[in-house]
Short mmCIF file of C-alpha atoms and ligand atoms in Angstrom, two decimals:
data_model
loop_
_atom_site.label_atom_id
_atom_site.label_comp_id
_atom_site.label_asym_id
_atom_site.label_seq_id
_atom_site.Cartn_x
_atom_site.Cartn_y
_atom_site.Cartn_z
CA UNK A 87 12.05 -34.25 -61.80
CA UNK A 88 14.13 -37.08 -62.44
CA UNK A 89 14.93 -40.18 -60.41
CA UNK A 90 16.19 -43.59 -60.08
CA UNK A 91 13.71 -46.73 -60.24
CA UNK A 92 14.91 -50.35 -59.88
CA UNK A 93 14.74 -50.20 -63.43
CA UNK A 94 18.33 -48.34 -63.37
CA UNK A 95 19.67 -50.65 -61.39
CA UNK A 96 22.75 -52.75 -62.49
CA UNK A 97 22.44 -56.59 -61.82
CA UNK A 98 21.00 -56.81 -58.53
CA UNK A 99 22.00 -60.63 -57.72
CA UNK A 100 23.65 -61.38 -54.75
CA UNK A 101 23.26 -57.74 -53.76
CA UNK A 102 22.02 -56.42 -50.56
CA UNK A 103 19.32 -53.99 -51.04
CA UNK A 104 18.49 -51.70 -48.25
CA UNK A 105 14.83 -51.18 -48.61
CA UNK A 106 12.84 -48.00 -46.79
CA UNK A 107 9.58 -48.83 -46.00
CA UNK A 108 6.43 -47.90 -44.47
CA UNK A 109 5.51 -50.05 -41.91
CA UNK A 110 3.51 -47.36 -39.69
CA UNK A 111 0.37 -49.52 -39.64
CA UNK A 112 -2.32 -49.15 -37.31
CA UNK A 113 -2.27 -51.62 -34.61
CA UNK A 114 -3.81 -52.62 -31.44
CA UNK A 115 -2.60 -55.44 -28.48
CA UNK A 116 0.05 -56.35 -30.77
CA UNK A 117 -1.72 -57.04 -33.81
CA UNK A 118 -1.79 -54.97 -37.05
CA UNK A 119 -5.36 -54.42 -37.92
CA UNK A 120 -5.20 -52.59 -40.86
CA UNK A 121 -2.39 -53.81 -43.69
CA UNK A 122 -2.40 -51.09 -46.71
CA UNK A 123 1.05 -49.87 -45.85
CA UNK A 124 2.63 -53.74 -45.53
CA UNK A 125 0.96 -54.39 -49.39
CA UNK A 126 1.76 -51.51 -51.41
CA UNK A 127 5.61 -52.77 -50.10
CA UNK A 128 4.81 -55.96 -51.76
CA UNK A 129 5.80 -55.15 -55.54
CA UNK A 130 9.40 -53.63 -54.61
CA UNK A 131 10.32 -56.75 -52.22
CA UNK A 132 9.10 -59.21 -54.69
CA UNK A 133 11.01 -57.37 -57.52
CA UNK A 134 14.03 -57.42 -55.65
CA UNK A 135 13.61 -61.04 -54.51
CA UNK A 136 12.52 -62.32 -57.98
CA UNK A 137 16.39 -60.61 -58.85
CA UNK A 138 18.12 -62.17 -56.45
CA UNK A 139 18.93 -59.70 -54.06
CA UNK A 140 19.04 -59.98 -50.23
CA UNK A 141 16.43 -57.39 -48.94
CA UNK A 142 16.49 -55.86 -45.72
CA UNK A 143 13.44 -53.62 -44.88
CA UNK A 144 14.19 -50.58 -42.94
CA UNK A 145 10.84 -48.37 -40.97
CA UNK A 146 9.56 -46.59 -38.33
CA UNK A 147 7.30 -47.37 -35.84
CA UNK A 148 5.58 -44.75 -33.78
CA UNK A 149 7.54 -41.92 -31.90
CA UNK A 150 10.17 -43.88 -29.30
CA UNK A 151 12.32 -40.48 -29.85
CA UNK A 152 15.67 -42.37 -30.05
CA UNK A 153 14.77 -44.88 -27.30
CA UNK A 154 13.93 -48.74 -27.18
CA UNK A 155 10.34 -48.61 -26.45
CA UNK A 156 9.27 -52.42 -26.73
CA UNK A 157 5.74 -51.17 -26.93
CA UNK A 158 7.11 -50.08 -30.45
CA UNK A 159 8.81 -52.66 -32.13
CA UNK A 160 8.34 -53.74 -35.79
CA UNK A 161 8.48 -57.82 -34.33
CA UNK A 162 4.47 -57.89 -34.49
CA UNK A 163 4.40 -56.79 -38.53
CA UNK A 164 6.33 -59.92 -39.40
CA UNK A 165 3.89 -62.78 -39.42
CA UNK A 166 1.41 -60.54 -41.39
CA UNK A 167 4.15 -59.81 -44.01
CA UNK A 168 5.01 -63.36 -44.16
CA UNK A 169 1.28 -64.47 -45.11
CA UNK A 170 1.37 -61.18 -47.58
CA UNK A 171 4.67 -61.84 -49.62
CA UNK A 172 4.36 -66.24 -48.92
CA UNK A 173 7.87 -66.48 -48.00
CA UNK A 174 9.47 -65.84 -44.37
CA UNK A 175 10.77 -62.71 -42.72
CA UNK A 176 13.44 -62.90 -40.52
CA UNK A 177 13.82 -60.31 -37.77
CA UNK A 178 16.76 -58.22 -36.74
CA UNK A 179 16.36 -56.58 -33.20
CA UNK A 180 18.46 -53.65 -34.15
CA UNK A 181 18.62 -51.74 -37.22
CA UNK A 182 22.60 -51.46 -37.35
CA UNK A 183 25.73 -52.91 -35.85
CA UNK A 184 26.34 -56.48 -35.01
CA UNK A 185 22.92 -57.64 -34.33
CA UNK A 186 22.09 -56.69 -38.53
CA UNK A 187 25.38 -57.66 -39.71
CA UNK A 188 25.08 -61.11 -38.14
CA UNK A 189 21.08 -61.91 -39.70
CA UNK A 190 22.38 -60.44 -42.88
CA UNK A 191 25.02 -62.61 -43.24
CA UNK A 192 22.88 -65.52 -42.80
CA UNK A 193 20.27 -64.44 -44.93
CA UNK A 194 20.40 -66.36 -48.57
CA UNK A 195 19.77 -64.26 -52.38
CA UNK A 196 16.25 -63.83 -52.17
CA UNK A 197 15.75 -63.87 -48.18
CA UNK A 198 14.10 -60.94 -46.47
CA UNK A 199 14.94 -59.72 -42.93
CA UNK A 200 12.79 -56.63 -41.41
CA UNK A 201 14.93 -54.71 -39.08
CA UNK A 202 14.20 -53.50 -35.39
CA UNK A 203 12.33 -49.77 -35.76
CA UNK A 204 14.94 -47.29 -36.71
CA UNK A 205 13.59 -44.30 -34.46
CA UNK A 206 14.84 -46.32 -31.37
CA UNK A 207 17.96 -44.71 -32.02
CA UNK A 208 18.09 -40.52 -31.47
CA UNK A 209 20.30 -40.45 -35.08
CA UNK A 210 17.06 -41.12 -36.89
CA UNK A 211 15.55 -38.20 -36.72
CA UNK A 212 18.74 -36.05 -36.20
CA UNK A 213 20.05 -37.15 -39.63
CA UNK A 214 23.21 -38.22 -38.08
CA UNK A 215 25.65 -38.82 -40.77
CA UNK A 216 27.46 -41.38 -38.41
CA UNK A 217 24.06 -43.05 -37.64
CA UNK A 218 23.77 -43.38 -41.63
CA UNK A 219 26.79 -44.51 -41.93
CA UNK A 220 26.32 -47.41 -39.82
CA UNK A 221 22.76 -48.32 -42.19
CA UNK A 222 25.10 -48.05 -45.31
CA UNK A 223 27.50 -50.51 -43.89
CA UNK A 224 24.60 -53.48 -43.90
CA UNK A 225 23.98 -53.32 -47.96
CA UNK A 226 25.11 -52.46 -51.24
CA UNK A 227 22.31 -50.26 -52.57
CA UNK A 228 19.44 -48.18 -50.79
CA UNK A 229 15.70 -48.21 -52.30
CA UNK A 230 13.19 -45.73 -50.61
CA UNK A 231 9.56 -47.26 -51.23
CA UNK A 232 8.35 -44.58 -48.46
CA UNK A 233 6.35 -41.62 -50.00
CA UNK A 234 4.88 -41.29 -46.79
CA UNK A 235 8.18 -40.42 -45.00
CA UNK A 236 9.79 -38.29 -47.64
CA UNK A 237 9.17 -34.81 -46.52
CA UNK A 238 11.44 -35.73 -43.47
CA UNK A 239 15.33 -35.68 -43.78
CA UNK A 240 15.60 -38.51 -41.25
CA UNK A 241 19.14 -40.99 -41.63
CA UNK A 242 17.04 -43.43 -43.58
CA UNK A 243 15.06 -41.14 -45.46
CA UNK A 244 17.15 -39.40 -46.76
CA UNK A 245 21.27 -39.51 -45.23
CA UNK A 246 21.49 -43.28 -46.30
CA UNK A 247 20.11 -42.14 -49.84
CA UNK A 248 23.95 -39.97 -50.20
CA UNK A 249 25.88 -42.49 -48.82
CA UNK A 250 24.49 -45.83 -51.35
CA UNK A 251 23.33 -45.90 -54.94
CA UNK A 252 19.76 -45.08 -54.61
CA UNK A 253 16.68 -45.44 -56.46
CA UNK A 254 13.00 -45.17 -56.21
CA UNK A 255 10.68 -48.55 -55.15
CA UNK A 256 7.70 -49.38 -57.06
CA UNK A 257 5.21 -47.94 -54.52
CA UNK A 258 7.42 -44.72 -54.42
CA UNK A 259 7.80 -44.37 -58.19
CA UNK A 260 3.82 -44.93 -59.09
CA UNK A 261 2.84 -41.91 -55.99
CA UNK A 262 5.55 -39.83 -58.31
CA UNK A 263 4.19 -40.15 -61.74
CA UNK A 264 0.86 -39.69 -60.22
CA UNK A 265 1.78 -36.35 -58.56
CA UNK A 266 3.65 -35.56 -61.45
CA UNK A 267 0.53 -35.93 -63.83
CA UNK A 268 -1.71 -34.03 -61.41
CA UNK A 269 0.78 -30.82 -60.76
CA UNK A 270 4.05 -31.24 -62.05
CA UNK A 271 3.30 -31.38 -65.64
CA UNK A 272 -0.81 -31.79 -65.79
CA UNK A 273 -2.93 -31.90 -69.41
CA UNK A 274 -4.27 -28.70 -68.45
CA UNK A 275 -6.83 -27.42 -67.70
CA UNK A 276 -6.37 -28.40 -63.92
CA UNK A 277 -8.68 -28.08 -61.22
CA UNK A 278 -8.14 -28.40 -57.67
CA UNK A 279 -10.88 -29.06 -55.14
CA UNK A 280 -9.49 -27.99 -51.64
CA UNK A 281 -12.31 -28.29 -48.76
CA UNK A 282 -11.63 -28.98 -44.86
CA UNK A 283 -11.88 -27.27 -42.07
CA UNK A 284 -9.82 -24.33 -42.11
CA UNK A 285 -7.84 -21.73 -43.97
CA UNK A 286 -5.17 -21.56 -41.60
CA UNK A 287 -4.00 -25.02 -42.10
CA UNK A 288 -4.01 -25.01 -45.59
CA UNK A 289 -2.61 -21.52 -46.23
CA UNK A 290 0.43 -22.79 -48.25
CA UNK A 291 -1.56 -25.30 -50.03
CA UNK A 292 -3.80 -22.71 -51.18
CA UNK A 293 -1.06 -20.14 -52.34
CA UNK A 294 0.78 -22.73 -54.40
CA UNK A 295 -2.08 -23.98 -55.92
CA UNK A 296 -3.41 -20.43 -57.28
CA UNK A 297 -0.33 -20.17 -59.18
CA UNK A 298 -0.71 -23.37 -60.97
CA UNK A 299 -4.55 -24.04 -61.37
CA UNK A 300 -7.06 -22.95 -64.12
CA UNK A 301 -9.64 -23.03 -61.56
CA UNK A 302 -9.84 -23.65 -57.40
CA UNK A 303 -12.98 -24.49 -55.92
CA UNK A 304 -12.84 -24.30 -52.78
CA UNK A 305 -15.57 -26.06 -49.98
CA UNK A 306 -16.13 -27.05 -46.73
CA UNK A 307 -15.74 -24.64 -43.19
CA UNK A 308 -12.48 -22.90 -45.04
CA UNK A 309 -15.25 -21.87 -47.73
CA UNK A 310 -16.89 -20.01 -44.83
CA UNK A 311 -14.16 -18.17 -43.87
CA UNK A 312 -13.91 -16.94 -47.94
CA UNK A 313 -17.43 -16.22 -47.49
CA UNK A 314 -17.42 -13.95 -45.03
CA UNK A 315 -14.69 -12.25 -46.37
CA UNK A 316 -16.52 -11.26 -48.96
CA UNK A 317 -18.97 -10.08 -46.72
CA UNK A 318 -21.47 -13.09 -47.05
CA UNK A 319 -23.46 -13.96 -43.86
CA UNK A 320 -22.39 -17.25 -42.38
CA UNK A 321 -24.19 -17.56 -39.41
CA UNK A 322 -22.38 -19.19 -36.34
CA UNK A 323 -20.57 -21.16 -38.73
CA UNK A 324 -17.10 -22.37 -38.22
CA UNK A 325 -15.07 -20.04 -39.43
CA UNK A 326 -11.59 -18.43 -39.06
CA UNK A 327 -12.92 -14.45 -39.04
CA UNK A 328 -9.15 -12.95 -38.15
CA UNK A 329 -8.31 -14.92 -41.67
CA UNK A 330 -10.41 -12.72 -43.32
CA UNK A 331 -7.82 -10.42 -44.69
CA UNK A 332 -5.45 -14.10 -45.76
CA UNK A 333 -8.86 -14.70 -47.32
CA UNK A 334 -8.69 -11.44 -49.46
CA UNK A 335 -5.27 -12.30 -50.21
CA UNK A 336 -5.78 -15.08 -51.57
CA UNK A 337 -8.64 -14.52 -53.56
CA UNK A 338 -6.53 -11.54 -55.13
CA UNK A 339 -3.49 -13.39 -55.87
CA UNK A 340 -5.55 -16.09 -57.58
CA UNK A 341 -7.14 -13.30 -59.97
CA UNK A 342 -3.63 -12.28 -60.33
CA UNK A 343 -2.41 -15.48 -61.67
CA UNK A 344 -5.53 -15.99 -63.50
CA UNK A 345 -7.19 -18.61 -61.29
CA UNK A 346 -10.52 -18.72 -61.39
CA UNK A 347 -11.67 -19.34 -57.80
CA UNK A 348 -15.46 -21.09 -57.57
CA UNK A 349 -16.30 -20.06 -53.89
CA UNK A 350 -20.20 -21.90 -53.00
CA UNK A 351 -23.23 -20.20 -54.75
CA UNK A 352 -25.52 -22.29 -52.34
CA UNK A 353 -25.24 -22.98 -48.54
CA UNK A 354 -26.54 -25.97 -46.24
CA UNK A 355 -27.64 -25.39 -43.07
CA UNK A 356 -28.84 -26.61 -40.02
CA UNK A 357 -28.40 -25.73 -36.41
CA UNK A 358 -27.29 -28.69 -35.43
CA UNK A 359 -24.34 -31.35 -36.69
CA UNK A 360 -26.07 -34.59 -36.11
CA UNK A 361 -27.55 -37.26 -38.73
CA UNK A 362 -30.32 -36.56 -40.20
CA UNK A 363 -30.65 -33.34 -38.81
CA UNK A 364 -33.11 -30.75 -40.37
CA UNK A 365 -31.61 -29.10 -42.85
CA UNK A 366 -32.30 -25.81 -45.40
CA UNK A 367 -30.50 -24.81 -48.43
CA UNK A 368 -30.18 -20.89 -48.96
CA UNK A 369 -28.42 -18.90 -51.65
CA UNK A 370 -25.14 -17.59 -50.60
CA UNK A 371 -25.77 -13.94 -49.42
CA UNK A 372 -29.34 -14.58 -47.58
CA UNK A 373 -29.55 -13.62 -43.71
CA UNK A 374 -28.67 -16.18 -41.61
CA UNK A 375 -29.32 -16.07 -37.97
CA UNK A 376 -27.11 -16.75 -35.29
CA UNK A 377 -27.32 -20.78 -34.74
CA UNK A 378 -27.46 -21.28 -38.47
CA UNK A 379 -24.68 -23.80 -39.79
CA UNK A 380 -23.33 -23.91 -42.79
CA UNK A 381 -22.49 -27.99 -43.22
CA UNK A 382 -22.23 -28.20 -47.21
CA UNK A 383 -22.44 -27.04 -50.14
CA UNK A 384 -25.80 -27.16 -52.01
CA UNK A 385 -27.24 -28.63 -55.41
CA UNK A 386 -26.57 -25.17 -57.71
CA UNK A 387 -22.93 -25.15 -56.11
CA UNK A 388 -22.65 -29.11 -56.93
CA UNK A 389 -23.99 -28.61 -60.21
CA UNK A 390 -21.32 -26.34 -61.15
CA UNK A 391 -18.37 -27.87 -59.61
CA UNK A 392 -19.48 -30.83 -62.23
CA UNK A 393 -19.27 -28.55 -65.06
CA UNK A 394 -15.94 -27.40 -63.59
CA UNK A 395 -14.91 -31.14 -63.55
CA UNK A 396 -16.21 -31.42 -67.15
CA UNK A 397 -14.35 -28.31 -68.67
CA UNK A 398 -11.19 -30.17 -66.96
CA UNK A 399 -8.78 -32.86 -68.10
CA UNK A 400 -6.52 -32.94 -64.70
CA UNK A 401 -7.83 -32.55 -60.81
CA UNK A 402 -6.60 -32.67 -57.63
CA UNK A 403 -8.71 -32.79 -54.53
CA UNK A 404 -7.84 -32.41 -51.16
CA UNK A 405 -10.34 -31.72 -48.33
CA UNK A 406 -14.50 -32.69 -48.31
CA UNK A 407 -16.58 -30.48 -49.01
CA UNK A 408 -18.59 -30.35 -46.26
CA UNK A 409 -19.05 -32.27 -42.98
CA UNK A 410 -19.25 -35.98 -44.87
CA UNK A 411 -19.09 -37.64 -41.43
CA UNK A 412 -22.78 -36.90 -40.78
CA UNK A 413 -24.89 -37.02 -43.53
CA UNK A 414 -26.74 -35.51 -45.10
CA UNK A 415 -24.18 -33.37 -45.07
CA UNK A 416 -22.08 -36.04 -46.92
CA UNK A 417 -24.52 -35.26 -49.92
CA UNK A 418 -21.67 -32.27 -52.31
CA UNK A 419 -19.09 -34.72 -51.07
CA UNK A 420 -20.13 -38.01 -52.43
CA UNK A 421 -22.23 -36.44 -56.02
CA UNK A 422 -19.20 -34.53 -56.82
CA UNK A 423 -16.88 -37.52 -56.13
CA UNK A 424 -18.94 -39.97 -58.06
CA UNK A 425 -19.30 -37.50 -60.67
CA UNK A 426 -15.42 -37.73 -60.43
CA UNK A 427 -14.90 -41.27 -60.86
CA UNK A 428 -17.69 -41.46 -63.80
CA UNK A 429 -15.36 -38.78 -66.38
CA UNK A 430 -11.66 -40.66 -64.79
CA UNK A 431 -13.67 -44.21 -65.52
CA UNK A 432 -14.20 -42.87 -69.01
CA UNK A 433 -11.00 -41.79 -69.91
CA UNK A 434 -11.61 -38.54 -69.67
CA UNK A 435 -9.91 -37.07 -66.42
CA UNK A 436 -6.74 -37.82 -64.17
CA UNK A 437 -7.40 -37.41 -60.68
CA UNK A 438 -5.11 -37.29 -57.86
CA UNK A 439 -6.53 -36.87 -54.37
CA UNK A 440 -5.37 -37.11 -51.04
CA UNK A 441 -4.34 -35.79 -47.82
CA UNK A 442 -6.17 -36.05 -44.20
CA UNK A 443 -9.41 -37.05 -44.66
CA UNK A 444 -10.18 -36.73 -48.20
CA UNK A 445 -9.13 -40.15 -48.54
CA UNK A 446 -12.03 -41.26 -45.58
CA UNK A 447 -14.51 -39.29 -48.12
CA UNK A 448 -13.34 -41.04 -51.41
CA UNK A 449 -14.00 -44.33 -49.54
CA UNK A 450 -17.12 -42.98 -47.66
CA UNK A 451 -18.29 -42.30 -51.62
CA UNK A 452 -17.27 -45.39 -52.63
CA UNK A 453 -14.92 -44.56 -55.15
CA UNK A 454 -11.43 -44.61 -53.62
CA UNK A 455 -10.66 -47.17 -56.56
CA UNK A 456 -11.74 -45.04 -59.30
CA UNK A 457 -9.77 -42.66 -59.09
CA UNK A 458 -6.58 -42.28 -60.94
CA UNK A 459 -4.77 -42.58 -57.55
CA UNK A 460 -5.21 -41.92 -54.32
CA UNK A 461 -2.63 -40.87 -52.19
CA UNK A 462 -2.39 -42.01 -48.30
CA UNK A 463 0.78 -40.39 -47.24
CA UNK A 464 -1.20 -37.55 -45.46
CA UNK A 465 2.25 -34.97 -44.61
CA UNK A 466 4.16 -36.19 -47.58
CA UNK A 467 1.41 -35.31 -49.75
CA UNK A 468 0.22 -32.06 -47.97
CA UNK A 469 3.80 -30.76 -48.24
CA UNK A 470 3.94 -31.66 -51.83
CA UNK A 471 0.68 -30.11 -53.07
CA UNK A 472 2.22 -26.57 -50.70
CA UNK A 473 5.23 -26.97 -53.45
CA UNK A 474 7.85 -27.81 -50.69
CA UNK A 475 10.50 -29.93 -51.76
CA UNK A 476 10.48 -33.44 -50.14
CA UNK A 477 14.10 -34.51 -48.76
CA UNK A 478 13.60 -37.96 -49.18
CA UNK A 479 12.48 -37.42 -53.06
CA UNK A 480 15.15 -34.64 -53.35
CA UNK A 481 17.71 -37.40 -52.51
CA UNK A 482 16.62 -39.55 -55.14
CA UNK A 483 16.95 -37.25 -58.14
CA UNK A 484 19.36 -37.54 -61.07
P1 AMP B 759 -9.34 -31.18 -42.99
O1 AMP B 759 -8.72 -32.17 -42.07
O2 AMP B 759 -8.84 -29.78 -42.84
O3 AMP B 759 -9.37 -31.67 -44.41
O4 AMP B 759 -10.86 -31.04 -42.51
C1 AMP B 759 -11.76 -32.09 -42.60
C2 AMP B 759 -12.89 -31.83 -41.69
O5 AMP B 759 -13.55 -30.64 -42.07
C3 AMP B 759 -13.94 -32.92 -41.69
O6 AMP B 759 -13.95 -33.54 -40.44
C4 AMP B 759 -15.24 -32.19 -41.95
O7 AMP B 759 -16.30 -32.61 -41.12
C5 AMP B 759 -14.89 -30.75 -41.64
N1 AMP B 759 -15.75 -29.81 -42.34
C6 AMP B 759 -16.01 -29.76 -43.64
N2 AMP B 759 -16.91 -28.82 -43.92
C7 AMP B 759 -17.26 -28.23 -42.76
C8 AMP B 759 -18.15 -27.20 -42.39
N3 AMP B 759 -18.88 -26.55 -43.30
N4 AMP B 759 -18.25 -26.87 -41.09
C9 AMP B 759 -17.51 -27.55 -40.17
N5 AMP B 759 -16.64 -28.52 -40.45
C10 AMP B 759 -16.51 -28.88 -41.73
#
């Protein structure tokens, strides 16, 4: 697909640029204590500035459902977006009408004013067109820097984007060419790695992904359920067992399509999830009994994944492999993710991850950085890899 950047953009001096981003950052008595979202908005505002253009940030906090919830309000982000981007932040304590209009006009080329959470009003979420309207009205172009939000057709996700010229932020446009090299239009051949907890959750993902992969390995509890489909003993492992037949499905749809699915050829157990606990590693197919665990996969299962990785020149990964919270179950996890890194260091693999916790596992492996992106918009990028279309991207094309 095609889109918009700032790149497109006719002179943006003296313009007002209406700037989506996402400011839903973890924070606690008032402070932010964690600032990735407020940084990757630094390129776009500092792109925009260094052109001359007014910009006013527009985000989300939380879920006020259409109310002022003070408990909510963007006012504590600004100080730590001041520090970030070395220039102040003026504050607007509501999104549209007067209030805006009046720090707007004030502000000078180059001035940035963050605007009161847009959720506190109920046409947020309902994509009001009059509630967009009312955004539009404050600028002169719209900029969505907000992967994260995109798979919801909110007013300023994706109504505003109709109503202004519109183009993709920096932040938005490198998550696009990075999901675009991974499943849009990947060097083939293309693996996915798809772990997690269970089937049902990642039903869609998995269907989509069988008609576009060479080969689908697939891990962690959700592995169990394909296991016992196939009439492998799994113990009192979790498990989905009414998925069984989803499970078949699957697995016949990817021969169909000519996916080859790599399923675990060795099991982990234990019968209990706690560190260090004792563990065994069985063949898939041996007896289990009833308090056996399956917690990862083992070395012959690694082994081949890495060959997998090795035969591939695109991968995307979504889910652990096992339960990497408690090692040593951590162990298929982090070798197969280093293993990762090593071939995308070298040139010689992109790889896209993301989604839930896979991103806590790249880090917990220690090579979050290494890969060829990582993608922390969770939803967004679960919605993506199912094939949905995004709104908020949709709105952006050409
Ligand atoms: P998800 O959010 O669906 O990606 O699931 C991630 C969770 O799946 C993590 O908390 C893992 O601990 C868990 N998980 C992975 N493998 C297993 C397993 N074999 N048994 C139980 N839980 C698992």
């Amino acid at each position: 697909m095609t889109f918009r950047t700032l790149d497109d953009a006719p002179s943006l001096a003296g313009k007002t640029a209406l700037v989506r981003v996402d400011f839903n950052v973890p924070m606690e008595g008032g402070k932010v204590t964690e600032d990735t979202r407020l940084r990757v908005a630094i390129p776009t505002i500092e792109k925009l500035r260094d052109a001359g253009a007014r910009v006013a940030l527009l985000a989300h906090f939380d879920r006020p459902k259409g109310q002022r919830v003070p408990s909510m309000s963007l006012r504590p982000v600004v100080d730590d977006l001041e520090m970030l981007l070395g220039a102040p932040v003026r504050f607007a304590e509501d999104c549209v009408g007067d209030e805006a209009k009046a720090v707007l006009a004030d502000l000078d080329a180059g001035g940035v004013v963050l605007l009161e959470n847009v959720r506190f009003h109920p046409g947020e979420e309902k994509n009001d067109p009059a509630f967009a309207k009312q955004l539009a009205e404050l600028g002169d172009l719209y900029v969505n820097d907000a992967f994260s939000a995109a798979h919801r057709a909110h007013a300023s996700t994706e109504g505003l984007a109709r109503l202004l010229p519109a183009y993709a932020g920096e932040s938005m446009r490198r998550e696009l060419d990075a999901l675009d090299a991974a499943l849009g239009n990947p060097q083939k051949p293309v693996l996915g790695i798809v772990g997690g907890a269970k089937v049902s959750t990642k039903l869609d993902l998995l269907k989509n992904l069988v008609g576009k992969l060479d080969r689908l390995a697939i891990g962690g509890g959700m592995a169990n359920t394909f296991l016992f489909a196939q009439g492998v003993d799994i113990g009192g492992s979790l498990a989905e067992k009414d998925m069984a037949d989803t499970a078949r499905e699957i697995l016949a749809e990817a021969k169909a399509r000519g996916c080859e699915i790599l399923l675990p050829l060795d099991l982990v157990i234990a019968t209990e999830v706690k560190p260090g606990a004792a563990a065994r590693t069985v063949a898939a197919g041996e007896a289990l009994s009833a308090d056996d665990k399956i917690l990862d996969a083992g070395p012959a299962s690694v082994a081949r994944l890495t060959e997998a990785v090795d035969a591939s020149k695109t991968l995307i990964w979504n889910g652990p492999l096992g339960v990497f919270e408690v090692p040593p179950f951590d162990a298929a996890t982090v070798a197969v993710a280093r293993h990762v890194a090593a071939r995308t260091k070298a040139g010689a693999l992109t790889a896209v991850g993301g989604g839930g916790d896979t991103v806590a596992a790249l880090h917990h492996a220690g090579v979050a950085d290494d890969m060829t992106f990582v993608s922390t918009a969770g939803g967004a990028f679960l919605e993506w890899m199912e094939g949905k279309p995004l709104p908020g991207v949709e709105a952006l094309s050409v």
